[in-house]
PDB file of C-alpha atoms in Angstrom:
ATOM      1  CA  ALA A   1    -156.315 117.046  18.536  1.00 63.00           C
ATOM      2  CA  GLN A   2    -159.601 115.220  18.360  1.00 67.00           C
ATOM      3  CA  SER A   3    -162.517 116.867  20.060  1.00 85.00           C
ATOM      4  CA  VAL A   4    -166.124 116.157  20.850  1.00 92.00           C
ATOM      5  CA  SER A   5    -168.505 119.046  21.376  1.00 94.00           C
ATOM      6  CA  GLN A   6    -171.785 118.959  23.183  1.00 95.00           C
ATOM      7  CA  HIS A   7    -173.395 122.320  22.749  1.00 87.00           C
ATOM      8  CA  ASN A   8    -176.048 122.076  25.412  1.00 89.00           C
ATOM      9  CA  HIS A   9    -174.679 122.121  28.939  1.00 92.00           C
ATOM     10  CA  HIS A  10    -178.011 121.992  30.730  1.00 95.00           C
ATOM     11  CA  VAL A  11    -181.403 121.238  29.231  1.00 97.00           C
ATOM     12  CA  ILE A  12    -184.623 121.575  31.196  1.00 97.00           C
ATOM     13  CA  LEU A  13    -187.823 120.030  29.848  1.00 97.00           C
ATOM     14  CA  SER A  14    -191.278 119.121  31.004  1.00 97.00           C
ATOM     15  CA  GLU A  15    -192.469 115.549  30.798  1.00 97.00           C
ATOM     16  CA  ALA A  16    -193.693 114.531  27.319  1.00 97.00           C
ATOM     17  CA  ALA A  17    -191.563 117.180  25.616  1.00 97.00           C
ATOM     18  CA  SER A  18    -189.295 116.114  22.778  1.00 97.00           C
ATOM     19  CA  LEU A  19    -185.551 116.009  23.272  1.00 97.00           C
ATOM     20  CA  GLU A  20    -182.618 116.586  20.970  1.00 97.00           C
ATOM     21  CA  LEU A  21    -179.065 116.816  22.281  1.00 97.00           C
ATOM     22  CA  GLY A  22    -176.341 117.888  19.898  1.00 96.00           C
ATOM     23  CA  CYS A  23    -172.964 116.229  19.458  1.00 96.00           C
ATOM     24  CA  ASN A  24    -170.263 117.128  16.947  1.00 96.00           C
ATOM     25  CA  TYR A  25    -166.780 115.700  16.543  1.00 93.00           C
ATOM     26  CA  SER A  26    -163.702 116.917  14.775  1.00 90.00           C
ATOM     27  CA  TYR A  27    -162.180 113.822  13.139  1.00 82.00           C
ATOM     28  CA  GLY A  28    -162.694 113.132   9.441  1.00 77.00           C
ATOM     29  CA  GLY A  29    -161.853 109.435   9.268  1.00 79.00           C
ATOM     30  CA  THR A  30    -163.653 106.306  10.403  1.00 81.00           C
ATOM     31  CA  VAL A  31    -165.329 106.763  13.764  1.00 85.00           C
ATOM     32  CA  ASN A  32    -167.445 104.763  16.139  1.00 89.00           C
ATOM     33  CA  LEU A  33    -169.977 106.825  18.043  1.00 92.00           C
ATOM     34  CA  PHE A  34    -171.615 106.371  21.410  1.00 94.00           C
ATOM     35  CA  TRP A  35    -174.031 107.980  23.773  1.00 96.00           C
ATOM     36  CA  TYR A  36    -173.661 107.163  27.454  1.00 95.00           C
ATOM     37  CA  VAL A  37    -176.032 108.102  30.259  1.00 96.00           C
ATOM     38  CA  GLN A  38    -175.173 108.653  33.896  1.00 94.00           C
ATOM     39  CA  TYR A  39    -178.064 108.645  36.347  1.00 94.00           C
ATOM     40  CA  PRO A  40    -177.501 110.490  39.630  1.00 89.00           C
ATOM     41  CA  GLY A  41    -174.930 108.689  41.750  1.00 85.00           C
ATOM     42  CA  GLN A  42    -174.380 105.925  39.213  1.00 87.00           C
ATOM     43  CA  HIS A  43    -171.741 104.974  36.694  1.00 86.00           C
ATOM     44  CA  LEU A  44    -171.929 105.407  32.953  1.00 90.00           C
ATOM     45  CA  GLN A  45    -174.191 103.105  30.994  1.00 91.00           C
ATOM     46  CA  LEU A  46    -174.307 102.699  27.255  1.00 92.00           C
ATOM     47  CA  LEU A  47    -177.417 104.194  25.706  1.00 95.00           C
ATOM     48  CA  LEU A  48    -176.681 103.431  22.056  1.00 94.00           C
ATOM     49  CA  LYS A  49    -173.840 103.068  19.583  1.00 92.00           C
ATOM     50  CA  TYR A  50    -173.073 103.436  15.910  1.00 92.00           C
ATOM     51  CA  PHE A  51    -170.393 101.484  14.060  1.00 87.00           C
ATOM     52  CA  SER A  52    -171.634 101.242  10.487  1.00 86.00           C
ATOM     53  CA  GLY A  53    -174.748 100.722   8.383  1.00 90.00           C
ATOM     54  CA  ASP A  54    -178.050 102.488   8.996  1.00 93.00           C
ATOM     55  CA  PRO A  55    -177.182 105.965  10.291  1.00 94.00           C
ATOM     56  CA  LEU A  56    -180.307 106.005  12.452  1.00 96.00           C
ATOM     57  CA  VAL A  57    -179.654 103.868  15.501  1.00 96.00           C
ATOM     58  CA  LYS A  58    -182.071 102.969  18.233  1.00 96.00           C
ATOM     59  CA  GLY A  59    -181.031 102.466  21.818  1.00 94.00           C
ATOM     60  CA  ILE A  60    -182.581 101.624  25.123  1.00 92.00           C
ATOM     61  CA  LYS A  61    -185.493 103.460  26.747  1.00 94.00           C
ATOM     62  CA  GLY A  62    -186.787 104.924  23.514  1.00 95.00           C
ATOM     63  CA  PHE A  63    -183.674 106.909  22.615  1.00 97.00           C
ATOM     64  CA  GLU A  64    -182.334 107.125  19.097  1.00 97.00           C
ATOM     65  CA  ALA A  65    -179.500 108.953  17.385  1.00 97.00           C
ATOM     66  CA  GLU A  66    -178.710 109.915  13.835  1.00 96.00           C
ATOM     67  CA  PHE A  67    -175.224 109.918  12.379  1.00 95.00           C
ATOM     68  CA  ILE A  68    -174.804 112.615   9.725  1.00 94.00           C
ATOM     69  CA  LYS A  69    -171.325 112.147   8.303  1.00 91.00           C
ATOM     70  CA  SER A  70    -171.336 115.381   6.296  1.00 92.00           C
ATOM     71  CA  LYS A  71    -172.058 117.365   9.445  1.00 93.00           C
ATOM     72  CA  PHE A  72    -169.781 115.333  11.752  1.00 94.00           C
ATOM     73  CA  SER A  73    -172.771 115.007  14.028  1.00 95.00           C
ATOM     74  CA  PHE A  74    -174.429 112.324  16.131  1.00 97.00           C
ATOM     75  CA  ASN A  75    -177.446 113.917  17.790  1.00 97.00           C
ATOM     76  CA  LEU A  76    -179.478 112.136  20.411  1.00 97.00           C
ATOM     77  CA  ARG A  77    -183.278 112.257  20.289  1.00 97.00           C
ATOM     78  CA  LYS A  78    -186.286 111.089  22.210  1.00 98.00           C
ATOM     79  CA  PRO A  79    -189.855 111.935  21.161  1.00 97.00           C
ATOM     80  CA  SER A  80    -191.279 112.151  24.689  1.00 97.00           C
ATOM     81  CA  VAL A  81    -189.119 112.417  27.797  1.00 97.00           C
ATOM     82  CA  GLN A  82    -190.004 111.143  31.236  1.00 97.00           C
ATOM     83  CA  TRP A  83    -189.013 112.321  34.690  1.00 96.00           C
ATOM     84  CA  SER A  84    -186.809 109.206  34.961  1.00 96.00           C
ATOM     85  CA  ASP A  85    -184.693 110.466  32.044  1.00 97.00           C
ATOM     86  CA  THR A  86    -183.172 113.086  34.338  1.00 97.00           C
ATOM     87  CA  ALA A  87    -179.468 112.344  34.042  1.00 97.00           C
ATOM     88  CA  GLU A  88    -176.246 113.480  32.473  1.00 95.00           C
ATOM     89  CA  TYR A  89    -175.661 112.442  28.874  1.00 97.00           C
ATOM     90  CA  PHE A  90    -172.253 112.037  27.289  1.00 95.00           C
ATOM     91  CA  CYS A  91    -171.380 111.732  23.647  1.00 95.00           C
ATOM     92  CA  ALA A  92    -168.199 109.768  22.924  1.00 93.00           C
ATOM     93  CA  VAL A  93    -166.173 109.036  19.825  1.00 90.00           C
ATOM     94  CA  ASN A  94    -163.710 106.247  19.150  1.00 85.00           C
ATOM     95  CA  ILE A  95    -161.287 106.901  16.345  1.00 75.00           C
ATOM     96  CA  ASP A  96    -160.546 103.702  14.523  1.00 64.00           C
ATOM     97  CA  ARG A  97    -156.884 104.205  13.772  1.00 60.00           C
ATOM     98  CA  GLY A  98    -153.589 102.704  14.903  1.00 57.00           C
ATOM     99  CA  SER A  99    -152.320 103.746  18.280  1.00 50.00           C
ATOM    100  CA  THR A 100    -155.569 105.395  19.295  1.00 51.00           C
ATOM    101  CA  LEU A 101    -157.463 102.158  18.893  1.00 57.00           C
ATOM    102  CA  GLY A 102    -159.937 101.794  21.697  1.00 63.00           C
ATOM    103  CA  ARG A 103    -159.571 105.284  23.127  1.00 75.00           C
ATOM    104  CA  LEU A 104    -162.791 107.130  23.717  1.00 82.00           C
ATOM    105  CA  TYR A 105    -162.980 110.885  23.486  1.00 87.00           C
ATOM    106  CA  PHE A 106    -165.825 112.294  25.544  1.00 90.00           C
ATOM    107  CA  GLY A 107    -167.816 115.462  25.278  1.00 92.00           C
ATOM    108  CA  ARG A 108    -168.288 117.539  28.402  1.00 92.00           C
ATOM    109  CA  GLY A 109    -171.759 116.199  28.989  1.00 94.00           C
ATOM    110  CA  THR A 110    -175.300 117.591  28.973  1.00 95.00           C
ATOM    111  CA  GLN A 111    -177.318 117.637  32.155  1.00 95.00           C
ATOM    112  CA  LEU A 112    -180.964 116.901  31.385  1.00 97.00           C
ATOM    113  CA  THR A 113    -183.566 117.827  33.984  1.00 97.00           C
ATOM    114  CA  VAL A 114    -187.133 116.715  33.369  1.00 97.00           C
ATOM    115  CA  TRP A 115    -189.889 118.275  35.455  1.00 95.00           C
ATOM    116  CA  PRO A 116    -192.939 116.116  36.154  1.00 89.00           C
TER     117      PRO A 116
ATOM    118  CA  ASN B   1    -169.854  88.066  35.665  1.00 68.00           C
ATOM    119  CA  ALA B   2    -169.213  90.907  38.076  1.00 75.00           C
ATOM    120  CA  GLY B   3    -168.100  93.130  35.197  1.00 91.00           C
ATOM    121  CA  VAL B   4    -165.792  95.964  36.226  1.00 95.00           C
ATOM    122  CA  THR B   5    -165.270  96.433  39.945  1.00 96.00           C
ATOM    123  CA  GLN B   6    -163.539  99.288  41.730  1.00 97.00           C
ATOM    124  CA  THR B   7    -162.406  99.778  45.301  1.00 96.00           C
ATOM    125  CA  PRO B   8    -162.735 101.803  47.405  1.00 96.00           C
ATOM    126  CA  LYS B   9    -165.984 103.650  46.652  1.00 95.00           C
ATOM    127  CA  PHE B  10    -164.984 106.658  48.720  1.00 96.00           C
ATOM    128  CA  GLN B  11    -161.620 107.891  49.937  1.00 96.00           C
ATOM    129  CA  VAL B  12    -160.343 110.978  51.722  1.00 97.00           C
ATOM    130  CA  LEU B  13    -156.636 111.744  51.584  1.00 97.00           C
ATOM    131  CA  LYS B  14    -154.426 114.462  52.948  1.00 97.00           C
ATOM    132  CA  THR B  15    -152.162 116.366  50.595  1.00 97.00           C
ATOM    133  CA  GLY B  16    -148.964 114.422  50.016  1.00 97.00           C
ATOM    134  CA  GLN B  17    -150.357 110.997  50.839  1.00 97.00           C
ATOM    135  CA  SER B  18    -150.199 108.191  48.321  1.00 96.00           C
ATOM    136  CA  MET B  19    -152.731 105.517  47.569  1.00 96.00           C
ATOM    137  CA  THR B  20    -153.821 102.971  44.981  1.00 97.00           C
ATOM    138  CA  LEU B  21    -157.249 102.761  43.409  1.00 98.00           C
ATOM    139  CA  GLN B  22    -158.077  99.207  42.479  1.00 98.00           C
ATOM    140  CA  CYS B  23    -159.805  98.069  39.310  1.00 97.00           C
ATOM    141  CA  ALA B  24    -160.577  94.547  38.201  1.00 97.00           C
ATOM    142  CA  GLN B  25    -162.595  92.982  35.406  1.00 96.00           C
ATOM    143  CA  ASP B  26    -163.650  89.395  34.841  1.00 94.00           C
ATOM    144  CA  MET B  27    -164.537  89.607  31.153  1.00 91.00           C
ATOM    145  CA  ASN B  28    -161.050  88.807  29.860  1.00 91.00           C
ATOM    146  CA  HIS B  29    -160.898  92.222  28.215  1.00 90.00           C
ATOM    147  CA  GLU B  30    -157.572  93.316  26.819  1.00 89.00           C
ATOM    148  CA  TYR B  31    -158.198  97.040  26.887  1.00 89.00           C
ATOM    149  CA  MET B  32    -158.556  98.878  30.204  1.00 93.00           C
ATOM    150  CA  SER B  33    -158.508 102.544  31.028  1.00 94.00           C
ATOM    151  CA  TRP B  34    -158.815 105.089  33.809  1.00 96.00           C
ATOM    152  CA  TYR B  35    -160.817 108.300  33.557  1.00 95.00           C
ATOM    153  CA  ARG B  36    -161.451 111.143  35.902  1.00 96.00           C
ATOM    154  CA  GLN B  37    -164.732 113.002  35.901  1.00 93.00           C
ATOM    155  CA  ASP B  38    -164.933 116.620  36.961  1.00 92.00           C
ATOM    156  CA  PRO B  39    -167.979 118.909  36.765  1.00 86.00           C
ATOM    157  CA  GLY B  40    -168.291 120.519  33.348  1.00 83.00           C
ATOM    158  CA  MET B  41    -165.235 118.657  32.037  1.00 86.00           C
ATOM    159  CA  GLY B  42    -166.736 115.349  31.012  1.00 87.00           C
ATOM    160  CA  LEU B  43    -164.474 112.331  31.318  1.00 91.00           C
ATOM    161  CA  ARG B  44    -160.771 112.693  30.700  1.00 92.00           C
ATOM    162  CA  LEU B  45    -158.480 109.784  30.032  1.00 92.00           C
ATOM    163  CA  ILE B  46    -155.636 109.358  32.535  1.00 95.00           C
ATOM    164  CA  HIS B  47    -153.909 106.138  31.439  1.00 95.00           C
ATOM    165  CA  TYR B  48    -154.841 103.115  29.429  1.00 92.00           C
ATOM    166  CA  SER B  49    -153.568  99.625  28.693  1.00 92.00           C
ATOM    167  CA  VAL B  50    -153.984  97.462  25.611  1.00 88.00           C
ATOM    168  CA  GLY B  51    -152.871  94.288  27.359  1.00 89.00           C
ATOM    169  CA  ALA B  52    -150.822  92.876  30.208  1.00 91.00           C
ATOM    170  CA  GLY B  53    -147.478  94.641  30.422  1.00 92.00           C
ATOM    171  CA  ILE B  54    -148.493  97.472  28.055  1.00 92.00           C
ATOM    172  CA  THR B  55    -149.627 100.872  29.284  1.00 93.00           C
ATOM    173  CA  ASP B  56    -149.728 104.356  27.836  1.00 91.00           C
ATOM    174  CA  GLN B  57    -150.634 107.884  28.847  1.00 92.00           C
ATOM    175  CA  GLY B  58    -153.910 109.587  28.158  1.00 90.00           C
ATOM    176  CA  GLU B  59    -154.813 113.263  28.313  1.00 88.00           C
ATOM    177  CA  VAL B  60    -154.098 113.941  32.001  1.00 94.00           C
ATOM    178  CA  PRO B  61    -151.431 111.491  33.241  1.00 96.00           C
ATOM    179  CA  ASN B  62    -149.427 113.748  35.559  1.00 96.00           C
ATOM    180  CA  GLY B  63    -149.434 112.612  39.176  1.00 96.00           C
ATOM    181  CA  TYR B  64    -150.655 109.111  38.370  1.00 97.00           C
ATOM    182  CA  ASN B  65    -148.948 105.799  37.682  1.00 97.00           C
ATOM    183  CA  VAL B  66    -150.338 102.541  36.362  1.00 97.00           C
ATOM    184  CA  SER B  67    -149.157  99.024  35.745  1.00 95.00           C
ATOM    185  CA  ARG B  68    -150.797  95.986  34.200  1.00 96.00           C
ATOM    186  CA  SER B  69    -149.305  92.735  35.419  1.00 96.00           C
ATOM    187  CA  THR B  70    -152.415  90.654  34.712  1.00 96.00           C
ATOM    188  CA  THR B  71    -155.292  90.865  32.262  1.00 94.00           C
ATOM    189  CA  GLU B  72    -157.769  91.279  35.118  1.00 96.00           C
ATOM    190  CA  ASP B  73    -156.253  94.090  37.178  1.00 97.00           C
ATOM    191  CA  PHE B  74    -155.340  97.675  36.376  1.00 98.00           C
ATOM    192  CA  PRO B  75    -154.528  99.688  39.530  1.00 98.00           C
ATOM    193  CA  LEU B  76    -154.100 103.451  39.499  1.00 98.00           C
ATOM    194  CA  ARG B  77    -151.538 104.917  41.876  1.00 98.00           C
ATOM    195  CA  LEU B  78    -151.529 108.458  43.165  1.00 96.00           C
ATOM    196  CA  LEU B  79    -147.944 109.224  44.047  1.00 92.00           C
ATOM    197  CA  SER B  80    -148.410 112.352  46.169  1.00 96.00           C
ATOM    198  CA  ALA B  81    -152.021 113.451  46.379  1.00 96.00           C
ATOM    199  CA  ALA B  82    -152.921 117.051  45.619  1.00 97.00           C
ATOM    200  CA  PRO B  83    -156.262 118.886  46.021  1.00 97.00           C
ATOM    201  CA  SER B  84    -156.448 119.122  42.207  1.00 96.00           C
ATOM    202  CA  GLN B  85    -156.849 115.353  42.166  1.00 97.00           C
ATOM    203  CA  THR B  86    -160.171 115.572  43.977  1.00 97.00           C
ATOM    204  CA  SER B  87    -162.464 113.890  41.479  1.00 97.00           C
ATOM    205  CA  VAL B  88    -164.507 110.830  40.646  1.00 95.00           C
ATOM    206  CA  TYR B  89    -162.410 108.116  39.045  1.00 97.00           C
ATOM    207  CA  PHE B  90    -163.833 105.552  36.661  1.00 95.00           C
ATOM    208  CA  CYS B  91    -162.183 102.436  35.370  1.00 96.00           C
ATOM    209  CA  ALA B  92    -163.375 100.922  32.090  1.00 94.00           C
ATOM    210  CA  SER B  93    -162.630  97.892  29.986  1.00 92.00           C
ATOM    211  CA  ARG B  94    -163.463  96.618  26.538  1.00 87.00           C
ATOM    212  CA  GLY B  95    -162.803  93.497  24.551  1.00 77.00           C
ATOM    213  CA  GLY B  96    -161.813  93.135  20.952  1.00 67.00           C
ATOM    214  CA  GLY B  97    -164.042  93.758  17.980  1.00 62.00           C
ATOM    215  CA  PHE B  98    -166.742  96.236  18.923  1.00 59.00           C
ATOM    216  CA  TYR B  99    -165.549  99.225  20.867  1.00 67.00           C
ATOM    217  CA  GLU B 100    -168.110  99.415  23.629  1.00 78.00           C
ATOM    218  CA  GLN B 101    -166.498 100.176  26.961  1.00 85.00           C
ATOM    219  CA  TYR B 102    -167.881  98.936  30.249  1.00 90.00           C
ATOM    220  CA  PHE B 103    -167.496 101.219  33.231  1.00 93.00           C
ATOM    221  CA  GLY B 104    -166.988 100.467  36.879  1.00 94.00           C
ATOM    222  CA  PRO B 105    -169.037 102.152  39.638  1.00 93.00           C
ATOM    223  CA  GLY B 106    -166.408 104.796  40.345  1.00 94.00           C
ATOM    224  CA  THR B 107    -164.277 105.963  43.250  1.00 96.00           C
ATOM    225  CA  ARG B 108    -164.976 109.370  44.764  1.00 95.00           C
ATOM    226  CA  LEU B 109    -161.694 110.809  45.983  1.00 97.00           C
ATOM    227  CA  THR B 110    -161.314 113.924  48.105  1.00 97.00           C
ATOM    228  CA  VAL B 111    -157.881 115.395  48.808  1.00 97.00           C
ATOM    229  CA  THR B 112    -157.734 117.937  51.613  1.00 96.00           C
TER     230      THR B 112
END
């Protein structure tokens, strides 16, 4: 079965600290990769996505992610976090194949808390 | 566009009751899905549909039914509510081509 692993369950940082959240997936074929963010009490919003091309993708609010195919990874980064980045972050993978077309497999999420 | 809408926002049920969570989208998306979100579990796919009249099971389908009679609507039915179904339910849709999914605001369901 396909799986998506987020290794950090809860990350606590001070404002201006750098952030890196890990995401690994278990499928070896063509994948589309996403990071979603969920602010407290809100629904999921797309932060950034990777389909093809430059493996370094930039998203909203200063976030970026790097796709490393050899490591099956798609880590999320931000050079300097803000208090408003406090949220839960989900990595998701779409496997581009046949009957699973369109299905997203989610990681368990990483809760980020930023102290002012 | 309103995007993906869900009703109700909150619901409390007693064990054994049935109910339908509503989901609608106005983006003419073919693909729609239902997820449940539980603490520490991420989002798990319940059922999905690739078009009107076509539905399939996801990871956790037991206790839930769906149907897709129109492109716009994708209701989720709880047949006989159980406390284990206490969760936040999200509906999502996506169009063809790029695989970005758009999520609704969620329904928080409590089964006592």
